[in-house]
Amino acid sequence: MSERTPVLELIGVDVHYSGVQALHGLTLSVMPGEVVTLLGGNGAGKTSTLSAISGLETPSAGRIIFEGQDITRARPHDIVGRGLVHVPEGRRVFSRLTVHENLQLGGYLVRSAQELATRLDRVCATLPRLAELRGRAAGSLSGGEQQMVAIGRALMAEPRLLMLDEPSMGLAPGMVATVMGLIRDISEQGTAVLLVEQNTRAAMRVADRGYVLDTGTCVVEGPVAELADDPRIAEAYLGFAPTAAEGTK
Ligand code: ATP
């Protein structure tokens, strides 16, 4: 596959929940190595987009293509097996299990013990704090540490596309910056990222491109610098008026 082939493509995707239409013909793409952010207020359709991609909701129209293969109706475990992994909102670590056990669960599709150990080492190299916390019960950790466990668990599957739903939610500002830095590191190691955020400023500092959703429709898309520099877009949809420095990483 060429560098210019998208890792992920959504073409005209609709999602309905018994009577409510959450997405209206959503079209988007993520290129290899890109961080793409999906922005929008409450109920805009961000989580529904990730649920459709990861197979938790089946689109009522449109197509979802991952690495050239149609996954529109694929099952969630199949989608993970192909290298597309979703870290849901709210982290959802297994609180009574240790950090080490949580990470091991992320490698559930790995058959060889040696390969599992290699992956654990790689994840701990990306997230050294997890090595320090490995024997601690995940439920005893801070919100930021739990978010790292959730991301580390997803990385155990060695995804080619990682989807993160509001990873900054409930975190202190310093920890938000750490998590955003981690997202940049992950993309620099070759994993494309689709990042859903309500923390628009944080997301725009780390992302290459963005899509802004409003009631299930994409109202604007483009490089984040362009989105942030357009005062009409910034004020109407992103919740801030840009400053001269805004829009650059
Ligand atoms: P938030 O940040 O508040 O989670 P969001 O942008 O992620 O918002 P979605 O959760 O995707 O938005 O919701 C999009 C629309 O679909 C909303 O109108 C929401 O009420 C509706 N919706 C989401 N999940 C369900 C569901 N399980 N059943 C019925 N309607 C739903």
mmCIF file of C-alpha atoms and ligand atoms in Angstrom:
data_model
loop_
_atom_site.group_PDB
_atom_site.id
_atom_site.type_symbol
_atom_site.label_atom_id
_atom_site.label_comp_id
_atom_site.label_asym_id
_atom_site.label_seq_id
_atom_site.Cartn_x
_atom_site.Cartn_y
_atom_site.Cartn_z
ATOM 1 C CA MET A 1 0.000 0.000 0.000
ATOM 2 C CA SER A 2 1.360 3.438 -0.879
ATOM 3 C CA GLU A 3 2.121 6.124 1.707
ATOM 4 C CA ARG A 4 -0.789 8.106 0.286
ATOM 5 C CA THR A 5 -3.363 5.376 0.802
ATOM 6 C CA PRO A 6 -5.440 6.230 3.881
ATOM 7 C CA VAL A 7 -5.147 3.872 6.840
ATOM 8 C CA LEU A 8 -8.809 4.547 7.519
ATOM 9 C CA GLU A 9 -11.616 5.910 5.368
ATOM 10 C CA LEU A 10 -15.249 6.559 6.211
ATOM 11 C CA ILE A 11 -17.468 7.158 3.210
ATOM 12 C CA GLY A 12 -20.963 8.565 3.771
ATOM 13 C CA VAL A 13 -21.512 6.813 7.110
ATOM 14 C CA ASP A 14 -24.905 7.040 8.854
ATOM 15 C CA VAL A 15 -25.509 5.726 12.378
ATOM 16 C CA HIS A 16 -28.979 5.406 13.896
ATOM 17 C CA TYR A 17 -30.041 4.464 17.417
ATOM 18 C CA SER A 18 -33.701 3.406 17.480
ATOM 19 C CA GLY A 19 -35.147 6.520 15.915
ATOM 20 C CA VAL A 20 -32.252 8.938 16.580
ATOM 21 C CA GLN A 21 -29.849 9.608 13.717
ATOM 22 C CA ALA A 22 -26.431 10.258 15.291
ATOM 23 C CA LEU A 23 -24.333 10.506 12.083
ATOM 24 C CA HIS A 24 -25.374 11.888 8.692
ATOM 25 C CA GLY A 25 -23.173 10.788 5.804
ATOM 26 C CA LEU A 26 -19.848 11.216 7.579
ATOM 27 C CA THR A 27 -16.806 11.075 5.318
ATOM 28 C CA LEU A 28 -13.304 11.242 6.758
ATOM 29 C CA SER A 29 -9.848 9.780 6.355
ATOM 30 C CA VAL A 30 -6.720 9.178 8.397
ATOM 31 C CA MET A 31 -3.395 8.905 6.585
ATOM 32 C CA PRO A 32 -0.432 6.822 7.796
ATOM 33 C CA GLY A 33 1.402 8.488 10.679
ATOM 34 C CA GLU A 34 -1.229 11.217 11.079
ATOM 35 C CA VAL A 35 -2.929 12.396 14.229
ATOM 36 C CA VAL A 36 -6.470 13.374 13.250
ATOM 37 C CA THR A 37 -8.810 14.926 15.771
ATOM 38 C CA LEU A 38 -12.575 14.777 15.834
ATOM 39 C CA LEU A 39 -13.986 17.818 17.591
ATOM 40 C CA GLY A 40 -17.470 18.995 18.517
ATOM 41 C CA GLY A 41 -19.739 19.624 21.490
ATOM 42 C CA ASN A 42 -21.918 17.222 23.435
ATOM 43 C CA GLY A 43 -23.986 14.977 21.205
ATOM 44 C CA ALA A 44 -22.102 15.968 18.036
ATOM 45 C CA GLY A 45 -21.529 12.316 17.115
ATOM 46 C CA LYS A 46 -17.875 11.807 18.061
ATOM 47 C CA THR A 47 -18.339 8.668 20.166
ATOM 48 C CA SER A 48 -20.804 7.279 17.622
ATOM 49 C CA THR A 49 -18.108 7.653 14.970
ATOM 50 C CA LEU A 50 -15.607 5.635 17.016
ATOM 51 C CA SER A 51 -18.263 3.035 17.867
ATOM 52 C CA ALA A 52 -19.070 2.564 14.183
ATOM 53 C CA ILE A 53 -15.393 2.191 13.286
ATOM 54 C CA SER A 54 -14.671 -0.332 16.035
ATOM 55 C CA GLY A 55 -17.744 -2.435 15.200
ATOM 56 C CA LEU A 56 -19.723 -1.613 18.354
ATOM 57 C CA GLU A 57 -22.459 -0.003 16.204
ATOM 58 C CA THR A 58 -23.294 -1.047 12.664
ATOM 59 C CA PRO A 59 -23.738 1.849 10.237
ATOM 60 C CA SER A 60 -27.124 2.063 8.534
ATOM 61 C CA ALA A 61 -25.425 3.451 5.414
ATOM 62 C CA GLY A 62 -21.941 4.076 4.075
ATOM 63 C CA ARG A 63 -18.659 2.204 4.174
ATOM 64 C CA ILE A 64 -15.682 1.952 6.507
ATOM 65 C CA ILE A 65 -12.383 0.920 4.952
ATOM 66 C CA PHE A 66 -9.324 -0.014 7.018
ATOM 67 C CA GLU A 67 -6.063 -0.578 5.136
ATOM 68 C CA GLY A 68 -7.994 -1.158 1.929
ATOM 69 C CA GLN A 69 -10.391 -3.736 3.445
ATOM 70 C CA ASP A 70 -14.096 -3.120 3.998
ATOM 71 C CA ILE A 71 -14.764 -3.491 7.748
ATOM 72 C CA THR A 72 -18.238 -1.898 7.777
ATOM 73 C CA ARG A 73 -19.842 -5.058 9.136
ATOM 74 C CA ALA A 74 -16.839 -6.715 10.765
ATOM 75 C CA ARG A 75 -17.077 -7.858 14.399
ATOM 76 C CA PRO A 76 -15.228 -5.877 17.100
ATOM 77 C CA HIS A 77 -12.677 -8.637 17.913
ATOM 78 C CA ASP A 78 -11.960 -9.040 14.207
ATOM 79 C CA ILE A 79 -11.299 -5.320 13.906
ATOM 80 C CA VAL A 80 -8.863 -5.395 16.857
ATOM 81 C CA GLY A 81 -7.148 -8.379 15.238
ATOM 82 C CA ARG A 82 -6.605 -6.308 12.089
ATOM 83 C CA GLY A 83 -4.760 -3.632 14.088
ATOM 84 C CA LEU A 84 -7.458 -1.047 14.790
ATOM 85 C CA VAL A 85 -7.816 -0.498 18.545
ATOM 86 C CA HIS A 86 -10.182 1.750 20.499
ATOM 87 C CA VAL A 87 -9.516 3.216 23.963
ATOM 88 C CA PRO A 88 -13.037 4.093 25.113
ATOM 89 C CA GLU A 89 -14.093 7.118 27.101
ATOM 90 C CA GLY A 90 -13.652 6.742 30.854
ATOM 91 C CA ARG A 91 -10.549 4.522 30.632
ATOM 92 C CA ARG A 92 -12.193 1.339 31.933
ATOM 93 C CA VAL A 93 -9.154 -0.354 33.386
ATOM 94 C CA PHE A 94 -9.661 -3.564 35.341
ATOM 95 C CA SER A 95 -9.333 -1.955 38.770
ATOM 96 C CA ARG A 96 -8.576 -5.050 40.822
ATOM 97 C CA LEU A 97 -5.937 -6.321 38.429
ATOM 98 C CA THR A 98 -2.383 -5.032 38.513
ATOM 99 C CA VAL A 99 -0.957 -2.766 35.846
ATOM 100 C CA HIS A 100 1.023 -5.740 34.534
ATOM 101 C CA GLU A 101 -2.118 -7.891 34.288
ATOM 102 C CA ASN A 102 -4.028 -5.096 32.544
ATOM 103 C CA LEU A 103 -1.257 -4.839 29.971
ATOM 104 C CA GLN A 104 -1.181 -8.598 29.478
ATOM 105 C CA LEU A 105 -4.915 -8.535 28.721
ATOM 106 C CA GLY A 106 -4.235 -6.090 25.915
ATOM 107 C CA GLY A 107 -2.099 -8.771 24.289
ATOM 108 C CA TYR A 108 -4.849 -11.413 24.420
ATOM 109 C CA LEU A 109 -4.506 -12.184 20.725
ATOM 110 C CA VAL A 110 -0.781 -12.922 21.080
ATOM 111 C CA ARG A 111 -0.096 -16.653 21.205
ATOM 112 C CA SER A 112 3.615 -16.763 22.038
ATOM 113 C CA ALA A 113 4.838 -15.947 25.565
ATOM 114 C CA GLN A 114 8.054 -14.575 24.112
ATOM 115 C CA GLU A 115 6.188 -12.200 21.821
ATOM 116 C CA LEU A 116 4.019 -11.098 24.746
ATOM 117 C CA ALA A 117 7.141 -10.320 26.805
ATOM 118 C CA THR A 118 8.658 -8.379 23.885
ATOM 119 C CA ARG A 119 5.495 -6.306 23.558
ATOM 120 C CA LEU A 120 5.399 -5.615 27.305
ATOM 121 C CA ASP A 121 8.983 -4.351 27.087
ATOM 122 C CA ARG A 122 8.120 -2.114 24.118
ATOM 123 C CA VAL A 123 5.072 -0.644 25.852
ATOM 124 C CA CYS A 124 7.123 0.016 29.000
ATOM 125 C CA ALA A 125 9.783 1.720 26.868
ATOM 126 C CA THR A 126 7.108 4.074 25.492
ATOM 127 C CA LEU A 127 5.473 4.457 28.923
ATOM 128 C CA PRO A 128 8.233 4.026 31.533
ATOM 129 C CA ARG A 129 5.866 5.011 34.353
ATOM 130 C CA LEU A 130 3.962 1.763 33.782
ATOM 131 C CA ALA A 131 7.081 -0.269 34.536
ATOM 132 C CA GLU A 132 7.347 1.512 37.897
ATOM 133 C CA LEU A 133 3.664 0.849 38.628
ATOM 134 C CA ARG A 134 3.525 -2.701 37.306
ATOM 135 C CA GLY A 135 2.628 -4.395 40.636
ATOM 136 C CA ARG A 136 0.000 -1.834 41.683
ATOM 137 C CA ALA A 137 -3.738 -2.456 41.398
ATOM 138 C CA ALA A 138 -4.943 -0.297 38.499
ATOM 139 C CA GLY A 139 -7.863 0.987 40.596
ATOM 140 C CA SER A 140 -5.448 2.544 43.104
ATOM 141 C CA LEU A 141 -3.817 4.802 40.488
ATOM 142 C CA SER A 142 -4.520 8.447 39.655
ATOM 143 C CA GLY A 143 -6.755 9.273 36.684
ATOM 144 C CA GLY A 144 -3.747 10.138 34.543
ATOM 145 C CA GLU A 145 -1.969 6.911 35.439
ATOM 146 C CA GLN A 146 -5.108 4.922 34.652
ATOM 147 C CA GLN A 147 -5.286 6.660 31.282
ATOM 148 C CA MET A 148 -1.713 5.534 30.633
ATOM 149 C CA VAL A 149 -2.662 1.966 31.570
ATOM 150 C CA ALA A 150 -5.597 2.131 29.139
ATOM 151 C CA ILE A 151 -3.335 3.433 26.359
ATOM 152 C CA GLY A 152 -0.598 0.926 27.216
ATOM 153 C CA ARG A 153 -3.135 -1.911 27.107
ATOM 154 C CA ALA A 154 -4.233 -0.787 23.643
ATOM 155 C CA LEU A 155 -0.605 -0.578 22.475
ATOM 156 C CA MET A 156 -0.112 -4.236 23.450
ATOM 157 C CA ALA A 157 -2.148 -5.087 20.342
ATOM 158 C CA GLU A 158 0.434 -3.138 18.281
ATOM 159 C CA PRO A 159 -2.258 -1.143 16.480
ATOM 160 C CA ARG A 160 -1.700 0.568 13.173
ATOM 161 C CA LEU A 161 -4.549 2.895 14.072
ATOM 162 C CA LEU A 162 -5.281 3.869 17.660
ATOM 163 C CA MET A 163 -8.579 5.572 18.482
ATOM 164 C CA LEU A 164 -8.801 7.515 21.737
ATOM 165 C CA ASP A 165 -12.089 8.824 23.149
ATOM 166 C CA GLU A 166 -11.557 11.898 25.338
ATOM 167 C CA PRO A 167 -8.281 10.821 26.940
ATOM 168 C CA SER A 168 -7.920 14.204 28.682
ATOM 169 C CA MET A 169 -11.248 13.989 30.485
ATOM 170 C CA GLY A 170 -10.928 14.631 34.224
ATOM 171 C CA LEU A 171 -7.140 15.038 34.145
ATOM 172 C CA ALA A 172 -5.117 17.859 35.708
ATOM 173 C CA PRO A 173 -3.604 20.245 33.112
ATOM 174 C CA GLY A 174 -0.061 18.859 33.586
ATOM 175 C CA MET A 175 -1.305 15.346 32.988
ATOM 176 C CA VAL A 176 -3.249 16.456 29.874
ATOM 177 C CA ALA A 177 0.042 17.722 28.431
ATOM 178 C CA THR A 178 1.730 14.399 29.294
ATOM 179 C CA VAL A 179 -1.005 12.384 27.592
ATOM 180 C CA MET A 180 -0.912 14.619 24.498
ATOM 181 C CA GLY A 181 2.881 14.232 24.364
ATOM 182 C CA LEU A 182 2.426 10.492 24.548
ATOM 183 C CA ILE A 183 -0.008 10.619 21.604
ATOM 184 C CA ARG A 184 2.631 12.472 19.573
ATOM 185 C CA ASP A 185 5.258 9.831 20.526
ATOM 186 C CA ILE A 186 2.910 7.038 19.477
ATOM 187 C CA SER A 187 2.303 8.629 16.085
ATOM 188 C CA GLU A 188 6.021 9.206 15.584
ATOM 189 C CA GLN A 189 6.539 5.484 16.140
ATOM 190 C CA GLY A 190 4.292 4.847 13.127
ATOM 191 C CA THR A 191 0.806 4.389 14.596
ATOM 192 C CA ALA A 192 -1.872 6.655 13.148
ATOM 193 C CA VAL A 193 -4.191 8.200 15.746
ATOM 194 C CA LEU A 194 -7.834 9.258 15.651
ATOM 195 C CA LEU A 195 -8.386 11.452 18.694
ATOM 196 C CA VAL A 196 -11.808 12.489 19.977
ATOM 197 C CA GLU A 197 -11.621 15.460 22.303
ATOM 198 C CA GLN A 198 -13.745 18.119 23.925
ATOM 199 C CA ASN A 199 -10.494 19.750 25.049
ATOM 200 C CA THR A 200 -10.099 21.496 21.715
ATOM 201 C CA ARG A 201 -6.939 23.395 22.526
ATOM 202 C CA ALA A 202 -5.085 20.298 23.739
ATOM 203 C CA ALA A 203 -6.200 18.276 20.727
ATOM 204 C CA MET A 204 -5.220 20.991 18.274
ATOM 205 C CA ARG A 205 -1.718 21.173 19.699
ATOM 206 C CA VAL A 206 -1.088 17.516 18.934
ATOM 207 C CA ALA A 207 -3.151 16.883 15.789
ATOM 208 C CA ASP A 208 -2.215 17.344 12.146
ATOM 209 C CA ARG A 209 -5.784 17.666 10.850
ATOM 210 C CA GLY A 210 -9.210 18.020 12.346
ATOM 211 C CA TYR A 211 -12.881 17.417 11.575
ATOM 212 C CA VAL A 212 -15.501 19.438 13.410
ATOM 213 C CA LEU A 213 -18.852 17.708 13.908
ATOM 214 C CA ASP A 214 -22.164 19.343 14.681
ATOM 215 C CA THR A 215 -25.282 17.196 15.190
ATOM 216 C CA GLY A 216 -23.783 14.294 13.280
ATOM 217 C CA THR A 217 -22.540 16.276 10.298
ATOM 218 C CA CYS A 218 -19.015 17.397 9.486
ATOM 219 C CA VAL A 219 -19.194 21.191 9.287
ATOM 220 C CA VAL A 220 -15.534 21.875 8.590
ATOM 221 C CA GLU A 221 -12.304 19.959 8.142
ATOM 222 C CA GLY A 222 -8.677 20.791 7.467
ATOM 223 C CA PRO A 223 -5.193 21.175 8.932
ATOM 224 C CA VAL A 224 -5.556 22.293 12.561
ATOM 225 C CA ALA A 225 -3.603 25.486 11.900
ATOM 226 C CA GLU A 226 -6.234 26.532 9.339
ATOM 227 C CA LEU A 227 -9.120 25.664 11.651
ATOM 228 C CA ALA A 228 -7.634 27.621 14.539
ATOM 229 C CA ASP A 229 -6.750 30.610 12.361
ATOM 230 C CA ASP A 230 -10.291 31.047 11.069
ATOM 231 C CA PRO A 231 -12.072 33.184 13.688
ATOM 232 C CA ARG A 232 -15.558 32.171 12.459
ATOM 233 C CA ILE A 233 -14.776 28.501 12.890
ATOM 234 C CA ALA A 234 -12.886 28.946 16.137
ATOM 235 C CA GLU A 235 -15.624 30.974 17.812
ATOM 236 C CA ALA A 236 -18.581 29.082 16.436
ATOM 237 C CA TYR A 237 -17.362 25.531 16.863
ATOM 238 C CA LEU A 238 -14.156 25.324 18.843
ATOM 239 C CA GLY A 239 -15.139 27.483 21.779
ATOM 240 C CA PHE A 240 -12.370 30.062 21.586
ATOM 241 C CA ALA A 241 -11.173 33.061 19.637
ATOM 242 C CA PRO A 242 -7.727 32.376 18.212
ATOM 243 C CA THR A 243 -4.649 34.255 19.330
ATOM 244 C CA ALA A 244 -1.680 34.921 17.055
ATOM 245 C CA ALA A 245 0.125 31.912 18.501
ATOM 246 C CA GLU A 246 -2.805 29.541 18.141
ATOM 247 C CA GLY A 247 -2.850 26.977 15.401
ATOM 248 C CA THR A 248 0.764 25.943 15.588
ATOM 249 C CA LYS A 249 1.988 22.876 17.399
HETATM 250 P P1 ATP B 1 -20.434 13.444 24.035
HETATM 251 O O1 ATP B 1 -19.141 14.124 24.033
HETATM 252 O O2 ATP B 1 -21.492 14.143 24.830
HETATM 253 O O3 ATP B 1 -20.344 11.971 24.316
HETATM 254 P P2 ATP B 1 -20.564 12.848 21.208
HETATM 255 O O4 ATP B 1 -20.121 13.864 20.226
HETATM 256 O O5 ATP B 1 -19.634 11.737 21.510
HETATM 257 O O6 ATP B 1 -21.013 13.582 22.532
HETATM 258 P P3 ATP B 1 -22.502 10.812 20.636
HETATM 259 O O7 ATP B 1 -22.348 10.193 22.005
HETATM 260 O O8 ATP B 1 -21.942 10.108 19.489
HETATM 261 O O9 ATP B 1 -21.934 12.292 20.668
HETATM 262 O O10 ATP B 1 -24.048 11.078 20.414
HETATM 263 C C1 ATP B 1 -24.597 11.523 19.178
HETATM 264 C C2 ATP B 1 -26.119 11.495 19.269
HETATM 265 O O11 ATP B 1 -26.572 10.155 19.390
HETATM 266 C C3 ATP B 1 -26.687 12.235 20.467
HETATM 267 O O12 ATP B 1 -27.890 12.842 20.074
HETATM 268 C C4 ATP B 1 -26.937 11.144 21.473
HETATM 269 O O13 ATP B 1 -27.982 11.489 22.352
HETATM 270 C C5 ATP B 1 -27.331 9.981 20.574
HETATM 271 N N1 ATP B 1 -26.959 8.682 21.157
HETATM 272 C C6 ATP B 1 -25.691 8.288 21.461
HETATM 273 N N2 ATP B 1 -25.701 7.025 21.952
HETATM 274 C C7 ATP B 1 -26.999 6.620 21.944
HETATM 275 C C8 ATP B 1 -27.673 5.412 22.303
HETATM 276 N N3 ATP B 1 -26.995 4.371 22.760
HETATM 277 N N4 ATP B 1 -29.003 5.376 22.157
HETATM 278 C C9 ATP B 1 -29.702 6.430 21.670
HETATM 279 N N5 ATP B 1 -29.131 7.600 21.286
HETATM 280 C C10 ATP B 1 -27.807 7.697 21.429
#
